[in-house]
Amino acid sequence: GAVVSQHPSWVICKSGTSVKIECRSLDFQATTMFWYRQFPKQSLMLMATSNEGSKATYEQGVEKDKFLINHASLTLSTLTVTSAHPEDSSFYICSAAIGATGYEQYFGPGTRLTVT
Amino acid sequence: GENVEQHPSTLSVQEGDSAVIKCTYSDSASNYFPWYKQELGKRPQLIIDIRSNVGEKKDQRIAVTLNKTAKHFSLHITETQPEDSAVYFCAANGGSYIPTFGRGTSLIVHP
């Protein structure tokens, strides 16, 4: 149980285009999902917290107009990187919270984004 | 907010030895402390967690200890194997459902 999928696993796009990444909880309902960014050999940097049916809460320094997050259902959250630039190239990972207290997080496999 | 310090950043051991990774946290409201293992290019996987109402938890070769007074918790891996090689992250939740992660420890187990 507690399986989280993420699609696509990798994507290459050109500067100026937009890319959408999907995060799904396959066998449970997740009222809260998280989006992280991870640079090589570094820790997970929380970008935003996504709650079903409401606006995402972004961490300080994360541009909400550039990283659009939509949590349309209890099993799906999407991250859209708009007008991508090479500096947006990174490993993006989502997670979903589970458990009575919502503390346990289970991560998706990640999406490797390369902007050329 | 919560601040989590993790040490060491790199740990190299021989197969069969024990490995210990230590983390400290700042927010006394933290009550949930998970540990994640991340292999290169893969997702972080929850390997063990502990809540503030217990001092120790064990799962086969892995154990976690928590000292609330000193605000530190540790991951212990016994009888290490090459497949234990990975980056390990600790986290503390600051009393909420949003964890703060440590910087990670790269564990290398030499056969």
PDB file of C-alpha atoms in Angstrom:
ATOM      1  CA  GLY A   1       0.000   0.000   0.000  1.00  0.00           C
ATOM      2  CA  ALA A   2       0.813   3.733   0.003  1.00  0.00           C
ATOM      3  CA  VAL A   3       1.974   3.914  -3.592  1.00  0.00           C
ATOM      4  CA  VAL A   4       2.554   7.270  -5.243  1.00  0.00           C
ATOM      5  CA  SER A   5       3.141   7.576  -8.959  1.00  0.00           C
ATOM      6  CA  GLN A   6       4.553  10.487 -10.887  1.00  0.00           C
ATOM      7  CA  HIS A   7       4.469  11.199 -14.593  1.00  0.00           C
ATOM      8  CA  PRO A   8       6.517  11.758 -16.626  1.00  0.00           C
ATOM      9  CA  SER A   9       9.667  10.268 -15.121  1.00  0.00           C
ATOM     10  CA  TRP A  10      11.782  12.520 -17.282  1.00  0.00           C
ATOM     11  CA  VAL A  11      11.146  15.329 -19.734  1.00  0.00           C
ATOM     12  CA  ILE A  12      13.245  17.562 -21.950  1.00  0.00           C
ATOM     13  CA  CYS A  13      11.744  20.828 -23.089  1.00  0.00           C
ATOM     14  CA  LYS A  14      12.816  24.031 -24.748  1.00  0.00           C
ATOM     15  CA  SER A  15      13.147  27.370 -22.991  1.00  0.00           C
ATOM     16  CA  GLY A  16       9.890  29.256 -22.863  1.00  0.00           C
ATOM     17  CA  THR A  17       7.629  26.232 -22.966  1.00  0.00           C
ATOM     18  CA  SER A  18       5.533  24.849 -20.120  1.00  0.00           C
ATOM     19  CA  VAL A  19       5.708  21.395 -18.601  1.00  0.00           C
ATOM     20  CA  LYS A  20       3.089  19.621 -16.493  1.00  0.00           C
ATOM     21  CA  ILE A  21       4.001  16.951 -13.959  1.00  0.00           C
ATOM     22  CA  GLU A  22       1.342  14.702 -12.450  1.00  0.00           C
ATOM     23  CA  CYS A  23       1.410  13.125  -9.015  1.00  0.00           C
ATOM     24  CA  ARG A  24      -1.099  10.422  -8.115  1.00  0.00           C
ATOM     25  CA  SER A  25      -1.782   8.447  -4.968  1.00  0.00           C
ATOM     26  CA  LEU A  26      -2.748   5.032  -6.348  1.00  0.00           C
ATOM     27  CA  ASP A  27      -4.208   3.179  -3.399  1.00  0.00           C
ATOM     28  CA  PHE A  28      -5.184   5.844  -0.913  1.00  0.00           C
ATOM     29  CA  GLN A  29      -6.703   9.280  -0.753  1.00  0.00           C
ATOM     30  CA  ALA A  30      -4.326  12.093   0.033  1.00  0.00           C
ATOM     31  CA  THR A  31      -5.777  15.303   1.304  1.00  0.00           C
ATOM     32  CA  THR A  32      -2.322  16.820   1.347  1.00  0.00           C
ATOM     33  CA  MET A  33       0.424  16.504  -1.214  1.00  0.00           C
ATOM     34  CA  PHE A  34       3.815  18.128  -1.261  1.00  0.00           C
ATOM     35  CA  TRP A  35       6.104  19.214  -4.059  1.00  0.00           C
ATOM     36  CA  TYR A  36       9.852  19.176  -3.622  1.00  0.00           C
ATOM     37  CA  ARG A  37      12.808  20.136  -5.718  1.00  0.00           C
ATOM     38  CA  GLN A  38      16.122  18.370  -5.330  1.00  0.00           C
ATOM     39  CA  PHE A  39      19.455  19.467  -6.748  1.00  0.00           C
ATOM     40  CA  PRO A  40      22.271  16.915  -7.194  1.00  0.00           C
ATOM     41  CA  LYS A  41      23.709  15.716  -3.902  1.00  0.00           C
ATOM     42  CA  GLN A  42      21.446  18.023  -1.943  1.00  0.00           C
ATOM     43  CA  SER A  43      18.483  17.673   0.334  1.00  0.00           C
ATOM     44  CA  LEU A  44      14.822  17.975  -0.516  1.00  0.00           C
ATOM     45  CA  MET A  45      13.639  21.557  -0.811  1.00  0.00           C
ATOM     46  CA  LEU A  46       9.934  21.971  -0.124  1.00  0.00           C
ATOM     47  CA  MET A  47       8.316  24.116  -2.803  1.00  0.00           C
ATOM     48  CA  ALA A  48       4.670  24.021  -1.819  1.00  0.00           C
ATOM     49  CA  THR A  49       1.977  22.201   0.095  1.00  0.00           C
ATOM     50  CA  SER A  50      -1.087  21.248  -1.883  1.00  0.00           C
ATOM     51  CA  ASN A  51      -4.476  20.636  -0.318  1.00  0.00           C
ATOM     52  CA  GLU A  52      -7.379  19.173  -2.261  1.00  0.00           C
ATOM     53  CA  GLY A  53      -9.850  21.804  -3.337  1.00  0.00           C
ATOM     54  CA  SER A  54      -7.877  24.806  -2.129  1.00  0.00           C
ATOM     55  CA  LYS A  55      -4.988  26.944  -3.225  1.00  0.00           C
ATOM     56  CA  ALA A  56      -1.490  25.670  -2.663  1.00  0.00           C
ATOM     57  CA  THR A  57       0.703  27.166   0.023  1.00  0.00           C
ATOM     58  CA  TYR A  58       4.081  28.131  -1.386  1.00  0.00           C
ATOM     59  CA  GLU A  59       7.323  28.315   0.516  1.00  0.00           C
ATOM     60  CA  GLN A  60       9.179  31.578   0.682  1.00  0.00           C
ATOM     61  CA  GLY A  61      11.106  32.285  -2.485  1.00  0.00           C
ATOM     62  CA  VAL A  62       9.028  29.992  -4.714  1.00  0.00           C
ATOM     63  CA  GLU A  63       7.227  31.872  -7.481  1.00  0.00           C
ATOM     64  CA  LYS A  64       3.618  30.769  -7.480  1.00  0.00           C
ATOM     65  CA  ASP A  65       3.005  32.174 -10.956  1.00  0.00           C
ATOM     66  CA  LYS A  66       5.864  30.129 -12.333  1.00  0.00           C
ATOM     67  CA  PHE A  67       5.143  26.886 -10.523  1.00  0.00           C
ATOM     68  CA  LEU A  68       1.405  26.352 -10.807  1.00  0.00           C
ATOM     69  CA  ILE A  69      -0.027  23.704  -8.540  1.00  0.00           C
ATOM     70  CA  ASN A  70      -3.485  22.223  -8.853  1.00  0.00           C
ATOM     71  CA  HIS A  71      -4.886  19.617  -6.467  1.00  0.00           C
ATOM     72  CA  ALA A  72      -8.076  18.736  -8.291  1.00  0.00           C
ATOM     73  CA  SER A  73      -8.948  15.529  -6.474  1.00  0.00           C
ATOM     74  CA  LEU A  74      -7.949  13.441  -3.492  1.00  0.00           C
ATOM     75  CA  THR A  75      -5.651  11.366  -5.686  1.00  0.00           C
ATOM     76  CA  LEU A  76      -4.168  13.867  -8.131  1.00  0.00           C
ATOM     77  CA  SER A  77      -1.983  16.934  -7.856  1.00  0.00           C
ATOM     78  CA  THR A  78      -0.218  18.608 -10.767  1.00  0.00           C
ATOM     79  CA  LEU A  79       2.760  20.926 -10.986  1.00  0.00           C
ATOM     80  CA  THR A  80       3.126  23.058 -14.094  1.00  0.00           C
ATOM     81  CA  VAL A  81       6.425  24.781 -14.713  1.00  0.00           C
ATOM     82  CA  THR A  82       5.536  27.757 -16.878  1.00  0.00           C
ATOM     83  CA  SER A  83       7.915  29.502 -19.257  1.00  0.00           C
ATOM     84  CA  ALA A  84      10.679  27.122 -18.300  1.00  0.00           C
ATOM     85  CA  HIS A  85      14.298  28.252 -18.265  1.00  0.00           C
ATOM     86  CA  PRO A  86      17.504  26.210 -17.994  1.00  0.00           C
ATOM     87  CA  GLU A  87      17.795  27.120 -14.307  1.00  0.00           C
ATOM     88  CA  ASP A  88      14.509  25.272 -13.735  1.00  0.00           C
ATOM     89  CA  SER A  89      16.238  22.033 -14.676  1.00  0.00           C
ATOM     90  CA  SER A  90      16.069  19.818 -11.619  1.00  0.00           C
ATOM     91  CA  PHE A  91      14.617  16.696 -10.043  1.00  0.00           C
ATOM     92  CA  TYR A  92      11.034  17.341  -8.924  1.00  0.00           C
ATOM     93  CA  ILE A  93       9.489  14.958  -6.404  1.00  0.00           C
ATOM     94  CA  CYS A  94       5.981  14.871  -5.028  1.00  0.00           C
ATOM     95  CA  SER A  95       4.795  13.173  -1.879  1.00  0.00           C
ATOM     96  CA  ALA A  96       1.467  12.387  -0.306  1.00  0.00           C
ATOM     97  CA  ALA A  97       0.662  12.405   3.375  1.00  0.00           C
ATOM     98  CA  ILE A  98      -1.076   9.445   4.939  1.00  0.00           C
ATOM     99  CA  GLY A  99      -1.977   8.240   8.378  1.00  0.00           C
ATOM    100  CA  ALA A 100      -4.280   9.376  11.117  1.00  0.00           C
ATOM    101  CA  THR A 101      -2.149  12.377  11.855  1.00  0.00           C
ATOM    102  CA  GLY A 102      -1.097  12.955   8.256  1.00  0.00           C
ATOM    103  CA  TYR A 103       2.524  12.793   9.236  1.00  0.00           C
ATOM    104  CA  GLU A 104       3.780   9.881   7.158  1.00  0.00           C
ATOM    105  CA  GLN A 105       4.855  10.886   3.682  1.00  0.00           C
ATOM    106  CA  TYR A 106       5.283   8.604   0.722  1.00  0.00           C
ATOM    107  CA  PHE A 107       7.189   9.891  -2.240  1.00  0.00           C
ATOM    108  CA  GLY A 108       6.669   9.602  -5.961  1.00  0.00           C
ATOM    109  CA  PRO A 109       9.564   8.395  -8.128  1.00  0.00           C
ATOM    110  CA  GLY A 110      10.432  11.907  -9.230  1.00  0.00           C
ATOM    111  CA  THR A 111      10.592  13.735 -12.542  1.00  0.00           C
ATOM    112  CA  ARG A 112      13.869  14.769 -14.095  1.00  0.00           C
ATOM    113  CA  LEU A 113      13.285  18.044 -15.948  1.00  0.00           C
ATOM    114  CA  THR A 114      15.879  19.306 -18.398  1.00  0.00           C
ATOM    115  CA  VAL A 115      15.304  22.668 -20.071  1.00  0.00           C
ATOM    116  CA  THR A 116      17.415  23.339 -23.134  1.00  0.00           C
TER     117      THR A 116
ATOM    118  CA  GLY B   1      10.497  27.278  12.272  1.00  0.00           C
ATOM    119  CA  GLU B   2      12.160  23.932  12.715  1.00  0.00           C
ATOM    120  CA  ASN B   3      15.881  23.518  12.014  1.00  0.00           C
ATOM    121  CA  VAL B   4      17.394  20.068  11.561  1.00  0.00           C
ATOM    122  CA  GLU B   5      21.117  19.421  11.601  1.00  0.00           C
ATOM    123  CA  GLN B   6      22.443  16.073  10.360  1.00  0.00           C
ATOM    124  CA  HIS B   7      25.897  14.542  10.781  1.00  0.00           C
ATOM    125  CA  PRO B   8      28.041  13.250   9.292  1.00  0.00           C
ATOM    126  CA  SER B   9      27.585  14.283   5.684  1.00  0.00           C
ATOM    127  CA  THR B  10      29.521  11.229   4.537  1.00  0.00           C
ATOM    128  CA  LEU B  11      30.029   7.930   6.336  1.00  0.00           C
ATOM    129  CA  SER B  12      32.208   5.124   5.045  1.00  0.00           C
ATOM    130  CA  VAL B  13      32.154   1.712   6.740  1.00  0.00           C
ATOM    131  CA  GLN B  14      33.203  -1.837   6.053  1.00  0.00           C
ATOM    132  CA  GLU B  15      30.576  -4.458   5.414  1.00  0.00           C
ATOM    133  CA  GLY B  16      29.413  -5.913   8.712  1.00  0.00           C
ATOM    134  CA  ASP B  17      30.217  -2.818  10.729  1.00  0.00           C
ATOM    135  CA  SER B  18      27.610  -0.616  12.370  1.00  0.00           C
ATOM    136  CA  ALA B  19      26.701   2.855  11.139  1.00  0.00           C
ATOM    137  CA  VAL B  20      25.254   5.695  13.182  1.00  0.00           C
ATOM    138  CA  ILE B  21      23.778   8.915  11.812  1.00  0.00           C
ATOM    139  CA  LYS B  22      22.817  11.707  14.174  1.00  0.00           C
ATOM    140  CA  CYS B  23      20.344  14.551  13.884  1.00  0.00           C
ATOM    141  CA  THR B  24      19.426  17.443  16.139  1.00  0.00           C
ATOM    142  CA  TYR B  25      16.311  19.561  15.972  1.00  0.00           C
ATOM    143  CA  SER B  26      15.363  22.918  17.395  1.00  0.00           C
ATOM    144  CA  ASP B  27      11.584  22.969  17.828  1.00  0.00           C
ATOM    145  CA  SER B  28      10.409  21.278  21.024  1.00  0.00           C
ATOM    146  CA  ALA B  29       6.969  20.921  19.398  1.00  0.00           C
ATOM    147  CA  SER B  30       8.335  18.280  16.998  1.00  0.00           C
ATOM    148  CA  ASN B  31       6.677  14.949  17.686  1.00  0.00           C
ATOM    149  CA  TYR B  32       7.381  12.889  14.579  1.00  0.00           C
ATOM    150  CA  PHE B  33      10.828  11.907  13.323  1.00  0.00           C
ATOM    151  CA  PRO B  34      11.085   9.869  10.119  1.00  0.00           C
ATOM    152  CA  TRP B  35      14.159   8.539   8.366  1.00  0.00           C
ATOM    153  CA  TYR B  36      14.335   8.160   4.610  1.00  0.00           C
ATOM    154  CA  LYS B  37      16.708   6.225   2.386  1.00  0.00           C
ATOM    155  CA  GLN B  38      17.334   7.509  -1.122  1.00  0.00           C
ATOM    156  CA  GLU B  39      19.280   5.565  -3.702  1.00  0.00           C
ATOM    157  CA  LEU B  40      20.783   7.435  -6.614  1.00  0.00           C
ATOM    158  CA  GLY B  41      18.113   8.738  -8.975  1.00  0.00           C
ATOM    159  CA  LYS B  42      15.293   7.183  -6.992  1.00  0.00           C
ATOM    160  CA  ARG B  43      12.623   8.320  -4.602  1.00  0.00           C
ATOM    161  CA  PRO B  44      13.182   8.698  -0.857  1.00  0.00           C
ATOM    162  CA  GLN B  45      11.743   5.708   0.970  1.00  0.00           C
ATOM    163  CA  LEU B  46      10.562   5.760   4.558  1.00  0.00           C
ATOM    164  CA  ILE B  47      12.627   3.176   6.431  1.00  0.00           C
ATOM    165  CA  ILE B  48      11.709   3.875  10.038  1.00  0.00           C
ATOM    166  CA  ASP B  49      10.048   6.573  12.082  1.00  0.00           C
ATOM    167  CA  ILE B  50       9.586   7.383  15.738  1.00  0.00           C
ATOM    168  CA  ARG B  51       7.135   9.485  17.663  1.00  0.00           C
ATOM    169  CA  SER B  52       7.924  11.565  20.681  1.00  0.00           C
ATOM    170  CA  ASN B  53       6.163   9.255  23.108  1.00  0.00           C
ATOM    171  CA  VAL B  54       8.818   6.543  22.737  1.00  0.00           C
ATOM    172  CA  GLY B  55      12.571   6.581  23.124  1.00  0.00           C
ATOM    173  CA  GLU B  56      13.579   3.774  20.817  1.00  0.00           C
ATOM    174  CA  LYS B  57      12.215   1.759  17.934  1.00  0.00           C
ATOM    175  CA  LYS B  58      13.778  -1.185  16.177  1.00  0.00           C
ATOM    176  CA  ASP B  59      13.100  -2.963  12.903  1.00  0.00           C
ATOM    177  CA  GLN B  60      15.518  -5.804  12.179  1.00  0.00           C
ATOM    178  CA  ARG B  61      18.918  -4.223  11.523  1.00  0.00           C
ATOM    179  CA  ILE B  62      17.650  -0.665  11.817  1.00  0.00           C
ATOM    180  CA  ALA B  63      16.918   1.230  15.014  1.00  0.00           C
ATOM    181  CA  VAL B  64      16.164   4.814  15.885  1.00  0.00           C
ATOM    182  CA  THR B  65      16.659   6.450  19.266  1.00  0.00           C
ATOM    183  CA  LEU B  66      15.188   9.718  20.448  1.00  0.00           C
ATOM    184  CA  ASN B  67      16.302  11.994  23.259  1.00  0.00           C
ATOM    185  CA  LYS B  68      13.667  14.687  23.646  1.00  0.00           C
ATOM    186  CA  THR B  69      15.505  16.499  26.393  1.00  0.00           C
ATOM    187  CA  ALA B  70      18.588  16.952  24.269  1.00  0.00           C
ATOM    188  CA  LYS B  71      16.551  17.300  21.081  1.00  0.00           C
ATOM    189  CA  HIS B  72      18.451  14.717  19.123  1.00  0.00           C
ATOM    190  CA  PHE B  73      17.691  11.434  17.427  1.00  0.00           C
ATOM    191  CA  SER B  74      19.868   8.862  15.753  1.00  0.00           C
ATOM    192  CA  LEU B  75      19.671   6.116  13.166  1.00  0.00           C
ATOM    193  CA  HIS B  76      21.567   2.927  13.879  1.00  0.00           C
ATOM    194  CA  ILE B  77      22.252   0.318  11.209  1.00  0.00           C
ATOM    195  CA  THR B  78      23.891  -2.909  12.339  1.00  0.00           C
ATOM    196  CA  GLU B  79      25.632  -5.524  10.204  1.00  0.00           C
ATOM    197  CA  THR B  80      25.797  -3.171   7.257  1.00  0.00           C
ATOM    198  CA  GLN B  81      25.607  -4.583   3.752  1.00  0.00           C
ATOM    199  CA  PRO B  82      26.617  -3.043   0.402  1.00  0.00           C
ATOM    200  CA  GLU B  83      22.947  -2.559  -0.462  1.00  0.00           C
ATOM    201  CA  ASP B  84      22.650  -0.211   2.512  1.00  0.00           C
ATOM    202  CA  SER B  85      24.757   2.271   0.529  1.00  0.00           C
ATOM    203  CA  ALA B  86      22.550   5.308  -0.134  1.00  0.00           C
ATOM    204  CA  VAL B  87      21.787   8.794   1.105  1.00  0.00           C
ATOM    205  CA  TYR B  88      19.858   8.882   4.361  1.00  0.00           C
ATOM    206  CA  PHE B  89      17.730  11.857   5.417  1.00  0.00           C
ATOM    207  CA  CYS B  90      16.316  12.561   8.834  1.00  0.00           C
ATOM    208  CA  ALA B  91      13.379  14.886   9.365  1.00  0.00           C
ATOM    209  CA  ALA B  92      11.419  16.523  12.157  1.00  0.00           C
ATOM    210  CA  ASN B  93       7.894  17.866  11.815  1.00  0.00           C
ATOM    211  CA  GLY B  94       7.869  20.883  14.128  1.00  0.00           C
ATOM    212  CA  GLY B  95       4.539  19.674  15.491  1.00  0.00           C
ATOM    213  CA  SER B  96       2.844  20.006  12.121  1.00  0.00           C
ATOM    214  CA  TYR B  97       2.496  17.690   9.128  1.00  0.00           C
ATOM    215  CA  ILE B  98       5.212  19.507   7.210  1.00  0.00           C
ATOM    216  CA  PRO B  99       8.637  17.972   7.873  1.00  0.00           C
ATOM    217  CA  THR B 100      11.967  19.737   7.799  1.00  0.00           C
ATOM    218  CA  PHE B 101      14.690  17.556   6.325  1.00  0.00           C
ATOM    219  CA  GLY B 102      18.320  17.300   7.286  1.00  0.00           C
ATOM    220  CA  ARG B 103      20.975  17.747   4.625  1.00  0.00           C
ATOM    221  CA  GLY B 104      21.500  14.025   4.222  1.00  0.00           C
ATOM    222  CA  THR B 105      24.247  11.500   4.934  1.00  0.00           C
ATOM    223  CA  SER B 106      25.893   9.567   2.156  1.00  0.00           C
ATOM    224  CA  LEU B 107      26.548   6.081   3.523  1.00  0.00           C
ATOM    225  CA  ILE B 108      29.091   3.970   1.692  1.00  0.00           C
ATOM    226  CA  VAL B 109      29.444   0.330   2.675  1.00  0.00           C
ATOM    227  CA  HIS B 110      32.589  -1.286   1.325  1.00  0.00           C
ATOM    228  CA  PRO B 111      32.394  -5.009   0.622  1.00  0.00           C
TER     229      PRO B 111
END
